[in-house]
Amino acid sequence: MSAGTSNPARYFGQEVRRARRAANMTLAQFGRAIGYHPGQISRIERGVRPPTEAFAKMCDKVFPERDGWFERFYQESRQWAATPPWFRNWIEHEQRALTLRVWQPSSLSGLLQTEPYALALLRTFPGATEEQVGERLAARLARQVILAREEPAAPMAWFLVDEAALRRCTGTAETMAAQLDHLVTVAGLPNVTIQVVPNVAHAALTGGFAIAEAAQGAAAYIETALTGQVFEDADAVRELATRFDALRTEALRGTESLRLIEKVASEWRQQTAGASPATQAPMAASA
């Protein structure tokens, strides 16, 4: 989706109206064709009422020349609507990226999360209903396809992972063990590098950020407890890139990182059997 689709219901309605008028159909004629009252169709066309899946499917039947666009957009928009407005622009940068650099303190990047881990995190948000959690979960998991896509080519991605995130129990010990196993699997992709930043003082303790470089330029994203912000200014992106490189000098080497991840995963598995919690195991900085 592009910036022009930031309001999915309105955009969907505009496309319905465009297709109806191109077919020289009145609201009444279109209503008879799909079994909806003209008033309902009018509200959908104006973006006042969101469409249903059944409505989208009927539109595809009446307008076969659109090649299933209406249902396809409906399914995509459900994920889009579950994404905070300030994050939508970043997703577009993320999808166009040739290279990605991501630092996430305290927890793991959404691009690296397993479904149980992501679900456990999303359920911590105050006031979120199970339906909202489910929609946000689907949207988060859908982003991950960029790491293994073939067309366009997957970006070269560097993830700096906070050691504290490996040891912070998110969900259950079993969830954590599976999540860390997943990190090792993702690190095996030819375009992905994962390095662990040990529990030491560094210049990026205050928050996470990501940098996406594409053929037409670069952008960066910073998130706070309330919102997030996308930067396209070259100076801001350059400053964050410098900070990422400085942080990387504090990270463990790739092979050391994988050994630590595998070690902590084993500790979480031991905890499921009743052994000492992984959170009490020695930190890499002092081991």
Short mmCIF file of C-alpha atoms in Angstrom, two decimals, residues 16-275:
data_model
loop_
_atom_site.label_atom_id
_atom_site.label_comp_id
_atom_site.label_asym_id
_atom_site.label_seq_id
_atom_site.Cartn_x
_atom_site.Cartn_y
_atom_site.Cartn_z
CA VAL A 16 -15.79 0.97 -6.03
CA ARG A 17 -17.21 4.25 -7.32
CA ARG A 18 -14.63 4.40 -10.11
CA ALA A 19 -15.40 0.85 -11.25
CA ARG A 20 -19.18 1.40 -11.02
CA ARG A 21 -19.08 4.58 -13.07
CA ALA A 22 -16.76 3.02 -15.64
CA ALA A 23 -19.41 0.31 -16.06
CA ASN A 24 -22.12 3.02 -16.44
CA MET A 25 -24.05 1.61 -13.47
CA THR A 26 -26.22 3.61 -11.11
CA LEU A 27 -26.21 2.87 -7.39
CA ALA A 28 -29.54 1.09 -7.80
CA GLN A 29 -28.30 -1.05 -10.69
CA PHE A 30 -25.12 -1.94 -8.83
CA GLY A 31 -27.14 -2.73 -5.71
CA ARG A 32 -29.34 -5.17 -7.60
CA ALA A 33 -26.25 -6.84 -9.08
CA ILE A 34 -24.60 -7.50 -5.71
CA GLY A 35 -27.63 -7.66 -3.40
CA TYR A 36 -26.94 -4.50 -1.38
CA HIS A 37 -29.13 -1.46 -0.73
CA PRO A 38 -28.00 1.67 -2.65
CA GLY A 39 -27.70 3.54 0.66
CA GLN A 40 -25.24 0.97 1.97
CA ILE A 41 -23.19 1.19 -1.21
CA SER A 42 -23.18 4.98 -1.03
CA ARG A 43 -21.81 4.92 2.51
CA ILE A 44 -19.07 2.48 1.46
CA GLU A 45 -18.17 4.59 -1.56
CA ARG A 46 -17.84 7.67 0.66
CA GLY A 47 -15.66 5.79 3.14
CA VAL A 48 -18.21 6.30 5.90
CA ARG A 49 -18.80 2.58 6.28
CA PRO A 50 -16.00 0.00 5.95
CA PRO A 51 -16.62 -2.83 3.49
CA THR A 52 -17.09 -6.45 4.47
CA GLU A 53 -15.33 -9.41 2.92
CA ALA A 54 -18.61 -10.49 1.31
CA PHE A 55 -19.03 -7.06 -0.27
CA ALA A 56 -15.48 -7.18 -1.66
CA LYS A 57 -16.10 -10.62 -3.17
CA MET A 58 -19.30 -9.42 -4.86
CA CYS A 59 -17.42 -6.46 -6.33
CA ASP A 60 -14.91 -8.87 -7.86
CA LYS A 61 -17.76 -10.85 -9.42
CA VAL A 62 -19.31 -7.75 -10.97
CA PHE A 63 -15.98 -6.28 -12.07
CA PRO A 64 -13.90 -9.30 -13.20
CA GLU A 65 -11.61 -6.99 -15.16
CA ARG A 66 -10.15 -5.86 -11.83
CA ASP A 67 -8.68 -9.37 -11.42
CA GLY A 68 -9.74 -9.88 -7.79
CA TRP A 69 -8.49 -6.48 -6.65
CA PHE A 70 -11.31 -5.78 -4.20
CA GLU A 71 -10.94 -8.88 -2.02
CA ARG A 72 -7.16 -8.65 -2.24
CA PHE A 73 -7.19 -5.04 -1.07
CA TYR A 74 -9.71 -5.87 1.66
CA GLN A 75 -7.40 -8.55 3.10
CA GLU A 76 -4.35 -6.28 2.90
CA SER A 77 -6.23 -3.34 4.42
CA ARG A 78 -7.15 -5.38 7.50
CA GLN A 79 -3.44 -5.63 8.27
CA TRP A 80 -2.90 -2.00 7.29
CA ALA A 81 -5.65 -0.80 9.61
CA ALA A 82 -4.03 -2.72 12.47
CA THR A 83 -0.82 -0.74 11.93
CA PRO A 84 -0.43 2.58 13.81
CA PRO A 85 -0.60 5.58 11.44
CA TRP A 86 2.90 6.77 12.33
CA PHE A 87 4.34 3.36 11.41
CA ARG A 88 2.74 3.00 7.97
CA ASN A 89 5.19 5.25 6.17
CA TRP A 90 8.06 3.28 7.69
CA ILE A 91 6.68 -0.03 6.39
CA GLU A 92 6.87 1.35 2.87
CA HIS A 93 10.53 2.28 3.39
CA GLU A 94 11.12 -1.16 4.89
CA GLN A 95 9.57 -2.92 1.90
CA ARG A 96 11.66 -0.94 -0.61
CA ALA A 97 14.91 -1.33 1.31
CA LEU A 98 18.05 -2.75 -0.22
CA THR A 99 19.70 -2.73 3.21
CA LEU A 100 18.26 -2.66 6.74
CA ARG A 101 19.98 -1.92 10.03
CA VAL A 102 17.91 -2.48 13.17
CA TRP A 103 18.63 -1.96 16.86
CA GLN A 104 15.93 -2.84 19.37
CA PRO A 105 16.62 -2.61 23.11
CA SER A 106 14.86 -4.78 25.70
CA SER A 107 12.85 -6.84 23.20
CA LEU A 108 13.34 -8.33 19.75
CA SER A 109 12.56 -6.62 16.46
CA GLY A 110 9.16 -7.43 15.01
CA LEU A 111 10.94 -8.79 11.95
CA LEU A 112 12.51 -11.50 14.12
CA GLN A 113 9.60 -12.50 16.33
CA THR A 114 7.86 -15.86 16.35
CA GLU A 115 4.09 -15.87 16.55
CA PRO A 116 3.90 -16.92 20.25
CA TYR A 117 6.52 -14.33 21.24
CA ALA A 118 4.79 -11.55 19.29
CA LEU A 119 1.42 -12.57 20.75
CA ALA A 120 2.78 -12.43 24.29
CA LEU A 121 4.16 -8.93 23.67
CA LEU A 122 1.02 -7.60 22.02
CA ARG A 123 -1.13 -8.84 24.89
CA THR A 124 0.77 -6.53 27.27
CA PHE A 125 -0.72 -3.43 25.61
CA PRO A 126 -3.41 -1.93 27.92
CA GLY A 127 -6.95 -1.96 26.57
CA ALA A 128 -6.24 -4.09 23.49
CA THR A 129 -9.04 -6.53 22.67
CA GLU A 130 -8.35 -10.04 21.42
CA GLU A 131 -9.56 -8.96 17.97
CA GLN A 132 -7.15 -6.03 17.92
CA VAL A 133 -4.31 -8.22 19.13
CA GLY A 134 -5.07 -10.74 16.39
CA GLU A 135 -5.06 -8.06 13.68
CA ARG A 136 -1.82 -6.53 14.95
CA LEU A 137 -0.25 -9.97 15.12
CA ALA A 138 -1.17 -10.72 11.50
CA ALA A 139 0.22 -7.36 10.39
CA ARG A 140 3.49 -7.93 12.24
CA LEU A 141 4.03 -11.43 10.88
CA ALA A 142 3.21 -10.26 7.35
CA ARG A 143 6.15 -7.81 7.46
CA GLN A 144 8.61 -10.64 7.97
CA VAL A 145 8.33 -11.95 4.42
CA ILE A 146 10.80 -9.31 3.23
CA LEU A 147 13.69 -11.21 4.82
CA ALA A 148 13.23 -14.26 2.61
CA ARG A 149 11.48 -12.86 -0.47
CA GLU A 150 12.77 -13.54 -3.95
CA GLU A 151 11.20 -10.69 -5.92
CA PRO A 152 12.32 -8.06 -5.31
CA ALA A 153 15.46 -9.43 -3.73
CA ALA A 154 15.48 -9.59 0.06
CA PRO A 155 17.40 -6.74 1.71
CA MET A 156 20.75 -7.23 3.36
CA ALA A 157 19.81 -6.93 7.03
CA TRP A 158 21.86 -6.37 10.17
CA PHE A 159 20.15 -6.81 13.53
CA LEU A 160 21.73 -5.74 16.80
CA VAL A 161 19.96 -7.72 19.52
CA ASP A 162 19.97 -6.68 23.16
CA GLU A 163 21.25 -9.44 25.44
CA ALA A 164 18.57 -8.43 27.94
CA ALA A 165 15.93 -9.40 25.35
CA LEU A 166 17.32 -12.93 25.27
CA ARG A 167 16.85 -13.27 29.02
CA ARG A 168 13.59 -11.37 29.52
CA CYS A 169 10.76 -13.87 29.82
CA THR A 170 8.14 -13.01 27.22
CA GLY A 171 5.33 -15.51 27.37
CA THR A 172 6.70 -18.78 28.75
CA ALA A 173 10.09 -20.43 28.98
CA GLU A 174 9.03 -22.67 26.11
CA THR A 175 8.12 -19.60 24.05
CA MET A 176 11.53 -18.10 24.75
CA ALA A 177 13.41 -21.27 23.81
CA ALA A 178 11.55 -21.49 20.51
CA GLN A 179 12.10 -17.78 19.86
CA LEU A 180 15.84 -18.04 20.34
CA ASP A 181 15.96 -21.12 18.13
CA HIS A 182 14.19 -19.01 15.51
CA LEU A 183 16.88 -16.32 15.82
CA VAL A 184 19.51 -18.92 14.96
CA THR A 185 17.46 -20.05 11.96
CA VAL A 186 16.98 -16.50 10.65
CA ALA A 187 20.68 -15.79 11.15
CA GLY A 188 21.32 -18.67 8.75
CA LEU A 189 19.77 -16.69 5.88
CA PRO A 190 22.50 -15.44 3.52
CA ASN A 191 21.26 -11.85 3.76
CA VAL A 192 20.84 -11.65 7.55
CA THR A 193 23.40 -10.92 10.26
CA ILE A 194 22.48 -11.02 13.95
CA GLN A 195 24.84 -9.75 16.64
CA VAL A 196 24.17 -9.57 20.35
CA VAL A 197 24.95 -6.39 22.26
CA PRO A 198 26.01 -7.48 25.78
CA ASN A 199 24.79 -5.83 28.96
CA VAL A 200 27.21 -2.90 28.94
CA ALA A 201 26.73 0.87 28.82
CA HIS A 202 26.51 2.25 25.28
CA ALA A 203 25.21 5.18 23.24
CA ALA A 204 21.85 3.63 22.32
CA LEU A 205 20.32 2.75 25.68
CA THR A 206 17.57 5.34 25.33
CA GLY A 207 15.69 3.70 22.46
CA GLY A 208 15.63 1.61 19.35
CA PHE A 209 15.86 2.71 15.76
CA ALA A 210 16.06 1.32 12.26
CA ILE A 211 17.65 2.53 9.03
CA ALA A 212 16.46 1.55 5.56
CA GLU A 213 18.51 2.31 2.47
CA ALA A 214 16.87 2.06 -0.95
CA ALA A 215 17.85 2.98 -4.48
CA GLN A 216 16.12 6.35 -4.18
CA GLY A 217 17.45 7.30 -0.75
CA ALA A 218 17.51 6.37 2.92
CA ALA A 219 15.17 6.78 5.87
CA ALA A 220 15.26 6.07 9.57
CA TYR A 221 12.64 5.24 12.16
CA ILE A 222 12.65 5.98 15.89
CA GLU A 223 9.96 4.73 18.28
CA THR A 224 8.96 6.01 21.69
CA ALA A 225 6.47 4.75 24.25
CA LEU A 226 3.67 6.78 22.63
CA THR A 227 4.49 7.11 18.96
CA GLY A 228 7.13 6.77 16.27
CA GLN A 229 8.75 9.07 13.75
CA VAL A 230 10.21 8.55 10.30
CA PHE A 231 13.20 10.67 9.29
CA GLU A 232 14.10 11.19 5.65
CA ASP A 233 16.52 14.04 6.28
CA ALA A 234 20.00 12.96 5.22
CA ASP A 235 21.72 14.47 8.28
CA ALA A 236 19.39 12.67 10.70
CA VAL A 237 19.82 9.35 8.90
CA ARG A 238 23.61 9.81 8.84
CA GLU A 239 23.72 10.54 12.58
CA LEU A 240 21.74 7.40 13.37
CA ALA A 241 23.90 5.34 11.03
CA THR A 242 26.97 6.58 12.92
CA ARG A 243 25.34 5.60 16.20
CA PHE A 244 24.51 2.15 14.81
CA ASP A 245 28.12 1.64 13.75
CA ALA A 246 29.34 2.77 17.18
CA LEU A 247 26.95 0.36 18.87
CA ARG A 248 28.11 -2.45 16.61
CA THR A 249 31.65 -2.05 17.97
CA GLU A 250 30.23 -3.12 21.35
CA ALA A 251 28.48 -6.18 19.92
CA LEU A 252 29.74 -9.74 20.03
CA ARG A 253 31.01 -11.23 16.78
CA GLY A 254 28.51 -13.17 14.71
CA THR A 255 29.73 -16.62 15.77
CA GLU A 256 29.95 -15.56 19.42
CA SER A 257 26.44 -14.13 19.20
CA LEU A 258 25.02 -17.39 17.88
CA ARG A 259 26.76 -19.38 20.60
CA LEU A 260 25.29 -17.11 23.25
CA ILE A 261 21.81 -17.32 21.73
CA GLU A 262 22.03 -21.12 21.62
CA LYS A 263 23.29 -21.19 25.23
CA VAL A 264 20.42 -19.04 26.52
CA ALA A 265 17.92 -21.08 24.48
CA SER A 266 19.23 -24.19 26.23
CA GLU A 267 18.80 -22.48 29.59
CA TRP A 268 15.17 -21.67 28.78
CA ARG A 269 14.57 -25.31 27.84
CA GLN A 270 16.11 -26.37 31.14
CA GLN A 271 13.71 -24.06 32.93
CA THR A 272 10.75 -25.83 31.34
CA ALA A 273 12.09 -28.95 33.05
CA GLY A 274 12.28 -27.17 36.39
CA ALA A 275 15.89 -25.94 36.35
#
